[in-house]
Amino acid sequence: TATRESLPYELLRIFCGYGDAAIARVKDGRGNDAKDGKTVLIKKLFAYRPTETTLLGEEDVSDVIEAMEKDPTISKKEPRLYITFDGHTVFAHDPKENDVYYNDIGLLWKDFDFFKPLAGIEKFRNHEEAEADVKSAEIMAKIFDDICRYNDIRDPQMVHNINIFMTRLLFCYFAEDTGLFPVANMFSDSIREDTKADGSDLREFLEGIFDIMAIENKTIRASMPQHISRFPYVNGGLFKEHIPVPVLSRRTRTLMLKCGEYNWKEINPDIFGSMIQAVINPEVRSGMGVHYTSVPNIMKVIKPLFLDELTEEYARIKDDVKKLRTLLIRLGKIKFFDPACGSGNFLIIAYKCIRELEIEIWERIKTLQGGQSEFPFSNITLQQFYGIEIDEYACDTATLSLWLAEHQMNNKFYERLGTRPDALPLRPSGHIVCGNACRLDWNTVCPHTSDEEVYVMGNPPYVGSSLQDDNQKNDIAYIFTGYDNYKNLDYIACWFLLGSKYIQSTISRCAFVSTNSICQGEQVAMLWKPILDLNIEIFFAHTSFKWTNNAKYNAGVSCVIVGICKSKQIARKYIYDNSSYRIVDYINPYLSSSQTAIITKRTFAISHIPTMDYGSKPADGGFLILSPEEKETIEKEIVPGIIKKCIGSQEFIRGEERFCLWITDENKEYAYNTPVIKERIDNVEIIR
């Protein structure tokens, strides 16, 4: 029933929460940023102009939208949507999503999603994992498994040798598909053509290849067999040390040839670092299969932390060559720091995204100048990337993966701009420090001044208070010295407090993935009160979501992502929830937009009710708990009603299924006289 005149006010009422008084201000011009008499313009919301009938007939709706978008007095108010209406059909353009809407006014109610940005609810699209990344990683894991069958992995030196072998193998696959080696498929073809099918000489052959890539002396290289010496000098420390290759089998050779069939040019190197790290640590791998921090989950951190802002900056200045050059300089000065970097996943994806933006800027400069009039070069180096990791092998893998990412991006730079630096020998990689992030001085690892742009990010270890070992408990006690009630904190709390101190009084920002427990219950007061007291605030958050990737046997962990910065540094805060986000003025530690007080732990209940000392806990040693398979077996031998479905926090959160023996006073005599149940009851008595 809306008219051309009333539609903008209906939109304000429905989507923007305007009341009668606010709408009256818009109508009389006080709340309207347009002064042309025909446009309703609300800053950062919408620009509306009705389609008019002229002597030449009805205006074209696209012309009306285009006229508003080209009007500088309108565009500088950054309207989120441009809308027009001819009395029958609504036409709108979303410049951010490059999307259009066109439908009869009577059907508008079916399409309200398009207008959600007016309510501060934006679409959120995350990246998807590439299937090739996952499948190639799985084959690498199979290679590792097969090697373990023929080598003594109880020997620490052998484990070290296998680690180095897997790292070198990974490099060779990338090298043959990305131009590091002089001939495409050089490594895979050499294995196929120069080794026996049974794999009996594969070990000796690979040792020769790995050794020659550490030799620069031409005389020594000339004395080696040609099928070995044709591999280039690599350096970079990767092949510096002679490491015996482990025993390899026919199946290993077959798997290695299969691995070479993938196009490693397009595969993300980040996946392999975590994959290898997982397969070489059985306790990590147990129950998870191949496990890594996937690209989609990484993007949930880095996009709101820094990438969205940089991309929007580029969009604002894309017609100004001078400002584009300034942005290129800025990209070369930013520091990226992951104080729990593992095998470098976050750093690698951050590096690749920044390089992609750099390429796009250079291409824009070329377009604005009517062709390439200068020699494009990259301002971005691996020396801008910093990490801390406690595992030595993961540190080495992170260094390698950063090298591979650099080479991939140099190739892209060349394909699109025609220039690139020499790939070999390898140059210095990122500043990856091996050590305990809870004990190291972060500012020593990644030095920064108050006005330097540093983005701290990562996925630190979670580990609830009841699962922490002595070292982890000591780390928490060390970091939270002087604070009260810290013993029940998750281990990841260390990174949030250290991160807050690191960015305190600077323009730097920090964001970590965490279990959602740090934003619930008693941990909120224990962790967030000290952080907020440092003049730190939350500027974006992903509310609870299931941490998944394309690896097998995903662990069902409910996570949040929390981004923090200096108070009042960023006005617009973002709360992400599945496929949408809201822009708010404030985010509290419970990850909602209200100015809610932090609820602290009380010694006594507010109301007069009995005290709960511990809560509900079976304390049965697991003897009264049944798996679905045990339930199916036991229920054949007993009467109905004794087995009940059991739902605790683990079953509720992870969607698991368990059952229990539910023995009441009425059926206890039957239960104790039934052998299959009596045995379990006796076991409970023993453990109690």
XYZ file of C-alpha atoms in Angstrom:
688
model
C 0.000 0.000 0.000
C 3.041 2.294 -0.001
C 3.118 5.257 -2.376
C 6.065 6.911 -4.088
C 6.091 9.501 -1.325
C 5.629 7.159 1.650
C 7.960 4.258 0.788
C 11.181 5.727 2.268
C 9.431 6.455 5.570
C 8.008 2.915 5.692
C 11.512 1.543 5.184
C 12.808 3.737 7.999
C 10.035 2.532 10.278
C 10.342 -1.183 9.441
C 14.098 -1.695 9.085
C 15.722 1.221 10.901
C 13.456 1.471 13.953
C 12.462 5.097 13.333
C 9.528 6.329 15.381
C 7.011 9.022 14.416
C 9.144 11.882 15.745
C 12.259 10.767 13.843
C 10.265 10.292 10.642
C 8.722 13.743 11.058
C 12.258 15.197 11.204
C 13.101 13.509 7.900
C 9.899 14.725 6.284
C 10.423 18.359 7.272
C 14.022 18.219 6.065
C 15.896 18.366 9.372
C 16.754 14.652 9.220
C 17.227 14.520 5.451
C 20.817 14.925 4.194
C 19.584 15.771 0.672
C 18.400 19.293 -0.050
C 17.283 18.872 -3.681
C 13.585 18.499 -2.847
C 13.231 15.080 -4.457
C 15.666 12.757 -2.642
C 15.469 11.217 0.808
C 19.063 10.676 1.927
C 19.977 9.153 5.285
C 23.721 8.892 5.891
C 25.044 5.301 5.695
C 21.480 3.968 5.229
C 19.899 4.754 1.871
C 19.277 7.247 -0.897
C 15.715 7.209 -2.219
C 14.296 9.050 -5.188
C 10.903 8.213 -6.754
C 10.623 7.482 -10.466
C 8.863 10.414 -12.093
C 6.665 10.840 -15.159
C 7.967 13.461 -17.585
C 6.862 14.788 -20.952
C 8.876 11.980 -22.512
C 7.138 9.349 -20.381
C 8.149 7.354 -17.301
C 11.777 7.637 -16.179
C 13.867 4.492 -16.502
C 14.504 3.088 -13.001
C 18.157 2.319 -13.727
C 18.673 5.930 -14.840
C 17.292 7.151 -11.524
C 19.670 4.897 -9.571
C 22.633 5.863 -11.752
C 21.909 9.577 -11.320
C 21.952 9.230 -7.542
C 25.169 7.167 -7.549
C 26.935 9.756 -9.710
C 25.829 12.686 -7.543
C 28.823 13.507 -5.266
C 26.615 15.173 -2.653
C 24.797 11.865 -2.274
C 27.710 9.416 -2.590
C 29.794 11.152 0.080
C 27.085 10.219 2.608
C 27.866 6.550 1.764
C 24.284 5.281 1.404
C 24.140 1.536 1.920
C 21.349 1.108 -0.672
C 20.080 3.178 -3.593
C 16.297 2.816 -4.033
C 13.616 4.045 -6.426
C 9.880 3.267 -6.809
C 7.382 4.002 -9.598
C 4.279 3.237 -7.558
C 4.202 -0.408 -8.611
C 7.755 -1.763 -8.737
C 10.646 -1.278 -6.327
C 14.125 -1.120 -7.834
C 17.235 -1.002 -5.639
C 20.991 -1.371 -5.960
C 23.376 -2.693 -3.293
C 26.808 -1.257 -4.219
C 28.683 -3.286 -1.624
C 27.380 -6.662 -2.793
C 26.962 -5.458 -6.404
C 23.418 -6.813 -6.232
C 20.118 -5.453 -7.548
C 16.514 -5.841 -6.455
C 13.482 -5.563 -8.763
C 10.005 -6.671 -7.734
C 6.402 -5.636 -7.264
C 5.727 -3.677 -4.066
C 3.190 -6.301 -3.001
C 5.937 -8.931 -2.908
C 8.424 -6.891 -0.918
C 7.615 -8.816 2.235
C 9.029 -11.987 0.646
C 12.354 -10.356 -0.122
C 13.221 -8.579 3.115
C 16.734 -10.141 3.123
C 17.857 -7.638 0.503
C 16.986 -4.733 2.827
C 18.545 -6.248 5.987
C 21.596 -3.935 5.736
C 19.240 -1.086 6.699
C 18.791 -2.886 10.022
C 22.555 -3.277 10.420
C 22.502 -6.947 9.384
C 25.028 -7.641 6.649
C 25.696 -10.739 4.613
C 28.757 -12.676 5.662
C 30.408 -14.933 3.107
C 33.296 -17.090 4.148
C 35.803 -18.937 2.025
C 35.383 -22.628 1.266
C 38.113 -25.216 1.528
C 39.542 -26.487 -1.759
C 39.023 -30.231 -2.227
C 42.508 -30.644 -3.733
C 44.059 -29.261 -0.533
C 42.374 -31.924 1.560
C 42.977 -34.895 -0.730
C 46.657 -34.137 -1.269
C 47.095 -33.694 2.493
C 45.503 -37.075 3.101
C 47.946 -38.749 0.717
C 50.842 -37.088 2.511
C 49.465 -38.542 5.744
C 49.335 -41.998 4.124
C 52.974 -41.627 3.078
C 53.870 -40.881 6.669
C 51.860 -43.866 7.917
C 53.620 -46.198 5.492
C 57.048 -44.908 6.499
C 56.201 -45.567 10.155
C 55.519 -49.224 9.336
C 59.140 -49.782 8.294
C 60.993 -47.516 10.714
C 61.364 -47.448 14.496
C 59.410 -44.357 15.543
C 60.272 -45.039 19.188
C 63.709 -43.632 18.362
C 63.645 -39.789 18.695
C 66.382 -39.460 16.061
C 64.319 -41.473 13.584
C 61.273 -39.276 14.258
C 63.463 -36.225 13.577
C 64.678 -37.784 10.302
C 61.123 -38.528 9.186
C 60.068 -34.976 10.025
C 62.845 -33.545 7.854
C 62.051 -36.008 5.064
C 58.381 -35.016 4.987
C 59.287 -31.328 4.911
C 61.707 -31.819 2.016
C 59.195 -33.948 0.159
C 56.605 -31.198 0.468
C 59.068 -28.650 -0.920
C 59.870 -30.809 -3.953
C 56.209 -31.173 -4.938
C 55.744 -27.417 -4.850
C 59.047 -26.814 -6.628
C 58.222 -28.984 -9.637
C 54.823 -27.339 -10.218
C 55.749 -23.718 -9.549
C 58.902 -23.230 -11.627
C 61.480 -23.598 -8.834
C 62.812 -26.649 -10.646
C 63.837 -26.035 -14.279
C 61.463 -28.660 -15.695
C 57.791 -29.227 -14.836
C 57.087 -32.497 -12.963
C 60.844 -32.981 -12.656
C 60.760 -34.578 -9.209
C 57.850 -36.974 -9.868
C 59.146 -37.964 -13.314
C 62.602 -38.693 -11.862
C 61.090 -41.059 -9.289
C 59.039 -42.751 -12.007
C 61.894 -43.115 -14.510
C 65.029 -43.469 -12.380
C 63.913 -45.767 -9.535
C 62.736 -49.367 -9.431
C 59.029 -50.173 -9.121
C 59.604 -52.084 -5.872
C 61.064 -48.985 -4.212
C 64.298 -50.754 -3.268
C 66.533 -47.942 -4.554
C 64.199 -45.027 -3.775
C 65.880 -44.220 -0.466
C 69.377 -43.871 -1.990
C 67.999 -41.876 -4.937
C 66.248 -39.309 -2.726
C 69.296 -38.892 -0.473
C 71.295 -37.964 -3.580
C 68.704 -35.387 -4.690
C 68.441 -33.816 -1.242
C 72.239 -33.616 -0.881
C 72.823 -32.013 -4.299
C 70.336 -29.212 -3.517
C 72.689 -28.116 -0.710
C 75.744 -27.980 -3.001
C 76.601 -24.793 -4.913
C 80.125 -25.795 -6.038
C 79.995 -26.501 -9.781
C 82.959 -28.907 -9.718
C 81.343 -31.126 -7.116
C 78.015 -31.001 -8.950
C 79.685 -32.020 -12.221
C 81.040 -35.172 -10.570
C 77.551 -36.379 -9.653
C 75.296 -38.493 -11.928
C 73.321 -36.305 -14.356
C 69.901 -37.422 -13.090
C 70.978 -36.111 -9.656
C 73.040 -33.028 -10.561
C 70.297 -31.501 -12.708
C 68.416 -30.575 -9.526
C 69.218 -26.927 -8.601
C 70.992 -25.424 -5.609
C 68.324 -24.369 -3.110
C 70.072 -23.335 0.152
C 67.805 -21.573 2.665
C 68.831 -24.121 5.298
C 66.269 -26.623 4.026
C 68.834 -29.100 2.624
C 71.903 -27.854 4.467
C 72.247 -30.865 6.755
C 72.646 -34.433 5.469
C 69.788 -36.421 6.992
C 69.442 -40.153 6.244
C 66.221 -40.900 4.390
C 64.076 -43.471 6.251
C 63.361 -46.916 4.834
C 60.802 -46.653 2.018
C 58.566 -49.315 0.471
C 56.903 -50.071 -2.845
C 53.678 -48.541 -1.499
C 55.550 -45.385 -0.435
C 56.794 -44.989 -4.012
C 53.283 -45.510 -5.396
C 51.854 -42.937 -2.981
C 54.591 -40.456 -3.820
C 53.801 -40.756 -7.535
C 50.100 -40.322 -6.744
C 50.892 -37.206 -4.738
C 52.766 -35.777 -7.707
C 49.624 -35.951 -9.847
C 48.070 -32.993 -8.018
C 48.640 -29.461 -9.273
C 50.601 -28.120 -6.325
C 50.741 -24.712 -7.943
C 47.218 -24.001 -6.663
C 47.363 -25.885 -3.364
C 47.548 -23.824 -0.168
C 50.805 -24.631 1.651
C 49.217 -23.881 5.030
C 47.295 -27.148 5.071
C 50.405 -29.316 4.939
C 52.192 -27.800 7.870
C 49.360 -28.639 10.232
C 48.756 -31.974 8.564
C 52.368 -33.064 9.023
C 52.430 -31.701 12.562
C 49.397 -33.823 13.357
C 50.613 -37.067 11.796
C 53.971 -36.964 13.567
C 52.333 -36.577 16.997
C 50.171 -39.634 17.646
C 48.592 -38.105 20.755
C 47.464 -35.121 18.657
C 46.312 -37.260 15.793
C 44.383 -39.742 17.894
C 40.679 -39.413 17.272
C 41.072 -36.518 14.868
C 42.720 -37.869 11.732
C 44.215 -35.084 9.667
C 43.607 -31.897 11.641
C 44.410 -28.321 10.740
C 43.092 -24.797 10.969
C 41.263 -24.459 7.674
C 41.304 -21.473 5.342
C 37.589 -20.654 5.931
C 38.151 -20.492 9.683
C 41.293 -18.390 9.282
C 39.376 -15.930 7.103
C 36.833 -15.493 9.900
C 39.679 -13.993 11.918
C 41.724 -11.987 9.436
C 38.896 -10.396 7.439
C 37.431 -8.330 10.308
C 40.848 -7.941 11.971
C 42.490 -6.123 9.048
C 41.619 -7.386 5.567
C 38.142 -5.847 5.269
C 39.451 -2.435 6.296
C 42.345 -2.556 3.813
C 40.040 -3.699 1.028
C 37.561 -0.918 1.781
C 40.416 1.609 1.842
C 41.466 0.434 -1.616
C 37.881 0.774 -2.877
C 37.698 4.362 -1.570
C 40.908 5.513 -3.262
C 40.964 3.349 -6.391
C 40.815 6.398 -8.697
C 43.730 8.236 -7.051
C 47.197 7.009 -8.117
C 48.997 8.955 -5.397
C 46.837 7.452 -2.630
C 47.208 3.987 -4.155
C 50.993 4.318 -3.929
C 50.645 5.381 -0.296
C 48.584 2.253 0.390
C 51.300 0.086 -1.225
C 53.854 1.628 1.138
C 51.543 0.991 4.080
C 51.195 -2.706 3.125
C 54.982 -3.018 3.222
C 55.155 -1.722 6.786
C 52.402 -3.712 8.526
C 53.547 -6.466 10.884
C 51.646 -9.735 11.312
C 52.205 -11.737 14.492
C 50.910 -15.160 15.540
C 52.104 -16.018 19.077
C 50.865 -19.617 18.764
C 51.661 -20.087 15.104
C 51.967 -23.864 14.899
C 53.026 -24.552 11.325
C 52.181 -21.043 10.164
C 48.617 -21.291 8.848
C 47.448 -17.813 9.865
C 50.649 -16.131 8.722
C 50.563 -17.861 5.342
C 46.969 -16.940 4.554
C 47.510 -13.377 5.796
C 50.588 -13.102 3.562
C 48.752 -14.400 0.494
C 45.756 -12.102 1.027
C 47.967 -9.021 1.400
C 49.933 -9.953 -1.716
C 46.649 -10.417 -3.646
C 45.581 -6.923 -2.634
C 48.984 -5.553 -3.645
C 48.661 -7.094 -7.113
C 45.191 -5.608 -7.510
C 46.497 -2.147 -6.570
C 49.327 -2.371 -9.113
C 46.863 -3.440 -11.806
C 44.670 -0.455 -10.951
C 47.623 1.928 -11.209
C 48.440 0.428 -14.600
C 44.855 1.006 -15.771
C 44.755 4.593 -14.507
C 48.029 5.366 -16.278
C 46.807 3.886 -19.561
C 49.280 1.029 -19.531
C 52.356 -0.142 -17.645
C 54.759 2.809 -17.529
C 56.986 1.558 -14.711
C 58.545 -1.575 -13.206
C 56.102 -3.050 -10.627
C 57.702 -4.490 -7.510
C 56.488 -5.933 -4.229
C 56.845 -3.925 -1.016
C 55.779 -6.931 1.054
C 58.424 -9.291 2.482
C 58.359 -12.315 4.736
C 60.304 -10.257 7.268
C 56.972 -8.606 8.200
C 55.678 -11.914 9.581
C 56.385 -13.039 13.151
C 55.492 -16.137 15.117
C 56.070 -18.047 18.337
C 55.729 -21.828 18.466
C 56.813 -24.248 21.186
C 57.317 -27.236 18.847
C 60.640 -27.144 16.969
C 59.410 -29.101 13.964
C 56.344 -26.907 13.593
C 58.652 -23.860 13.536
C 60.666 -25.383 10.677
C 57.469 -26.226 8.829
C 56.151 -22.681 9.249
C 59.376 -21.293 7.799
C 59.149 -23.633 4.810
C 55.462 -22.947 4.217
C 56.093 -19.194 4.206
C 58.790 -19.718 1.551
C 56.349 -21.716 -0.558
C 53.626 -19.095 -0.153
C 56.080 -16.387 -1.211
C 56.995 -18.305 -4.342
C 53.333 -18.906 -5.199
C 52.571 -15.216 -4.903
C 55.676 -14.190 -6.834
C 54.422 -16.399 -9.657
C 51.004 -14.715 -9.522
C 52.693 -11.305 -9.512
C 54.615 -12.327 -12.642
C 51.551 -13.759 -14.422
C 49.585 -10.556 -13.920
C 52.301 -7.865 -13.941
C 55.260 -9.413 -15.751
C 57.956 -9.076 -13.060
C 59.275 -11.156 -10.183
C 62.481 -11.665 -8.161
C 64.707 -14.722 -8.671
C 63.255 -17.691 -6.811
C 66.516 -19.454 -5.885
C 68.444 -19.502 -3.704
C 65.782 -19.055 -1.045
C 65.846 -15.764 0.890
C 65.269 -15.261 4.640
C 61.798 -16.260 5.773
C 59.608 -14.932 8.591
C 60.718 -14.379 12.184
C 59.512 -17.671 13.676
C 60.803 -18.153 17.232
C 60.789 -21.511 18.986
C 59.698 -21.110 22.597
C 56.873 -20.871 25.102
C 54.694 -17.863 24.228
C 53.573 -17.679 27.855
C 57.134 -16.991 29.005
C 58.661 -15.005 26.125
C 58.499 -11.214 25.855
C 56.236 -10.662 22.832
C 57.687 -7.222 22.213
C 61.148 -8.791 21.906
C 59.876 -11.300 19.344
C 57.879 -8.692 17.384
C 59.080 -5.213 18.433
C 56.609 -2.401 17.810
C 56.041 1.230 18.695
C 52.718 2.768 19.674
C 52.021 4.009 16.151
C 53.126 0.864 14.271
C 50.427 -1.240 12.653
C 50.652 -4.785 14.090
C 47.942 -7.433 13.779
C 48.135 -10.229 16.351
C 46.135 -13.339 15.494
C 45.939 -17.085 15.870
C 44.372 -20.184 17.317
C 46.147 -20.798 20.661
C 45.655 -24.021 22.646
C 42.389 -24.122 24.601
C 42.769 -26.730 27.417
C 40.212 -26.365 30.190
C 41.375 -26.021 33.779
C 40.722 -29.672 34.651
C 42.801 -30.916 31.690
C 45.884 -28.716 32.112
C 49.207 -30.313 32.943
C 51.573 -28.880 35.553
C 53.473 -26.754 33.030
C 50.279 -25.150 31.757
C 49.015 -24.468 35.265
C 52.357 -22.857 36.068
C 52.094 -20.702 32.931
C 48.695 -19.402 34.032
C 49.973 -18.709 37.555
C 52.977 -16.860 36.083
C 50.905 -14.654 33.760
C 48.067 -13.948 36.205
C 50.272 -13.173 39.196
C 48.542 -10.410 41.168
C 45.076 -11.274 39.875
C 42.401 -13.086 41.880
C 40.527 -16.276 41.022
C 42.447 -17.351 37.918
C 42.824 -21.072 38.579
C 39.639 -22.043 36.726
C 40.609 -20.202 33.537
C 41.127 -22.011 30.237
C 44.749 -22.043 29.092
C 43.942 -19.725 26.162
C 43.255 -16.944 28.685
C 47.043 -16.456 28.818
C 47.096 -15.306 25.195
C 44.206 -12.892 25.643
C 45.830 -11.167 28.635
C 49.275 -11.083 27.021
C 47.741 -9.849 23.781
C 45.905 -7.088 25.636
C 49.120 -5.919 27.283
C 50.976 -6.084 23.955
C 48.500 -3.806 22.132
C 47.772 -1.555 25.151
C 48.033 2.146 24.245
C 48.919 1.332 20.603
C 47.052 1.219 17.284
C 47.709 -2.529 17.037
C 44.870 -5.054 17.209
C 44.504 -8.642 18.277
C 42.082 -11.517 17.550
C 42.096 -15.143 18.654
C 39.931 -18.199 18.138
C 38.805 -19.653 21.456
C 36.387 -22.080 22.993
C 33.224 -20.187 23.902
C 33.761 -20.899 27.611
C 35.864 -17.729 28.072
C 32.731 -15.700 27.290
C 30.439 -17.647 29.588
C 29.918 -18.101 33.317
C 32.593 -17.447 35.897
C 35.441 -17.055 33.391
C 34.034 -13.742 32.143
C 34.808 -11.997 35.428
C 38.146 -13.762 35.875
C 39.468 -12.912 32.397
C 37.637 -9.922 30.987
C 37.623 -7.627 33.994
C 41.458 -7.467 34.022
C 41.469 -6.958 30.246
C 38.879 -4.166 30.254
C 40.825 -2.493 33.077
C 43.733 -2.154 30.607
C 41.599 0.230 28.519
C 40.913 -2.539 25.984
C 37.590 -3.236 24.267
C 36.107 -5.855 21.929
C 35.652 -4.523 18.399
C 34.417 -7.659 16.643
C 33.237 -11.115 17.598
C 31.998 -14.310 16.022
C 29.416 -15.837 18.335
C 29.492 -19.594 18.982
C 29.992 -21.823 15.962
C 31.125 -25.414 15.419
C 34.823 -25.610 14.595
C 34.959 -27.783 11.487
C 37.078 -28.327 8.411
C 37.242 -30.864 5.591
C 39.514 -33.170 7.521
C 38.225 -36.500 8.736
C 36.976 -36.994 12.300
C 36.495 -33.354 13.162
C 36.533 -32.559 16.836
C 33.180 -31.032 17.781
C 34.339 -27.889 19.572
C 32.122 -24.833 19.965
C 34.262 -21.777 19.313
C 34.107 -18.002 19.324
C 36.425 -15.458 17.737
C 37.126 -12.287 19.694
C 38.937 -9.218 18.362
C 40.276 -6.591 20.775
C 41.844 -3.139 20.446
C 42.499 0.031 22.421
C 39.266 1.578 23.731
C 37.565 4.102 21.455
C 39.925 3.267 18.605
C 37.143 1.819 16.433
C 33.618 3.238 16.551
C 31.758 0.596 14.533
C 31.819 -2.851 16.124
C 30.782 -6.054 14.348
C 28.996 -9.101 15.737
C 29.041 -12.063 13.331
C 26.450 -14.805 13.608
C 26.528 -17.600 11.016
C 25.811 -15.967 7.654
C 25.190 -12.380 8.782
C 26.625 -9.635 10.936
C 25.374 -6.602 12.839
C 27.062 -3.248 13.273
C 26.831 -2.134 16.907
C 28.286 0.521 19.192
C 29.492 -1.826 21.919
C 30.301 -5.513 22.454
C 30.390 -6.877 25.979
C 32.405 -9.932 27.129
C 29.301 -12.100 26.737
C 29.448 -11.130 23.018
C 26.187 -9.211 22.914
C 25.676 -5.518 22.173
C 24.304 -4.347 25.511
C 26.228 -2.518 28.254
C 25.779 -5.497 30.571
C 27.624 -5.571 33.885
C 30.016 -8.470 34.428
C 28.461 -11.022 36.754
C 30.894 -12.106 39.458
C 30.987 -15.269 41.498
C 29.107 -15.157 44.831
C 29.846 -17.053 48.002
C 26.174 -17.219 48.979
C 23.025 -17.582 46.885
C 20.804 -14.542 46.356
C 17.692 -16.518 47.339
C 17.142 -18.988 50.175
C 17.586 -22.290 48.369
C 19.747 -25.309 49.212
C 23.430 -25.081 48.289
C 24.652 -27.004 45.243
C 28.101 -28.267 46.180
C 29.191 -29.904 42.945
C 26.332 -30.466 40.503
C 25.263 -33.710 38.899
C 28.101 -36.165 38.322
C 27.819 -39.947 37.836
C 31.083 -40.857 39.673
C 30.576 -44.421 38.410
C 33.901 -45.003 36.688
C 31.926 -45.310 33.497
C 30.420 -48.670 34.478
C 26.830 -47.399 34.468
C 27.317 -45.559 31.142
C 26.594 -47.428 27.907
C 27.616 -46.821 24.346
C 24.934 -47.458 21.674
C 26.620 -50.808 20.958
C 26.674 -51.821 24.649
C 23.054 -50.761 25.031
C 22.047 -52.930 22.077
C 23.807 -55.945 23.589
C 22.620 -55.563 27.193
C 18.967 -54.733 26.493
C 18.530 -58.208 24.992
C 19.167 -59.711 28.430
C 17.092 -57.428 30.676
C 13.563 -56.142 31.069
C 12.634 -52.771 29.506
C 12.885 -49.551 31.489
C 16.286 -49.883 33.128
C 18.255 -48.323 30.240
C 17.703 -44.588 29.749
C 19.131 -42.097 27.282
C 21.856 -40.011 28.944
C 22.318 -36.371 27.889
C 25.027 -34.269 29.475
C 26.938 -31.228 28.197
C 29.142 -33.352 25.938
C 26.172 -35.078 24.312
C 24.277 -31.813 23.933
C 27.162 -29.826 22.422
C 28.688 -32.526 20.226
C 25.530 -34.361 19.257
C 26.865 -37.639 20.683
C 24.680 -40.485 21.915
C 25.064 -42.333 25.219
C 22.855 -44.359 27.532
C 22.935 -45.307 31.193
C 21.639 -47.928 33.614
C 18.953 -46.165 35.672
C 18.446 -48.188 38.858
C 15.745 -47.034 41.265
C 14.563 -48.391 44.611
C 11.786 -50.203 42.760
C 14.080 -52.174 40.446
C 17.294 -52.438 42.497
C 16.573 -56.040 43.582
C 16.027 -57.113 39.962
C 19.156 -55.276 38.868
C 21.356 -56.892 41.511
C 20.073 -60.351 40.599
C 20.779 -59.866 36.896
C 24.420 -60.921 36.222
C 25.135 -58.471 33.387
C 24.031 -55.557 35.620
C 25.406 -56.927 38.921
C 28.918 -57.084 37.462
C 28.757 -53.371 36.637
C 27.339 -52.456 40.074
C 30.158 -54.365 41.775
C 32.726 -52.487 39.689
C 31.180 -49.169 40.751
C 31.447 -50.255 44.390
C 35.150 -51.010 43.913
C 36.033 -47.644 42.335
C 34.015 -45.736 44.933
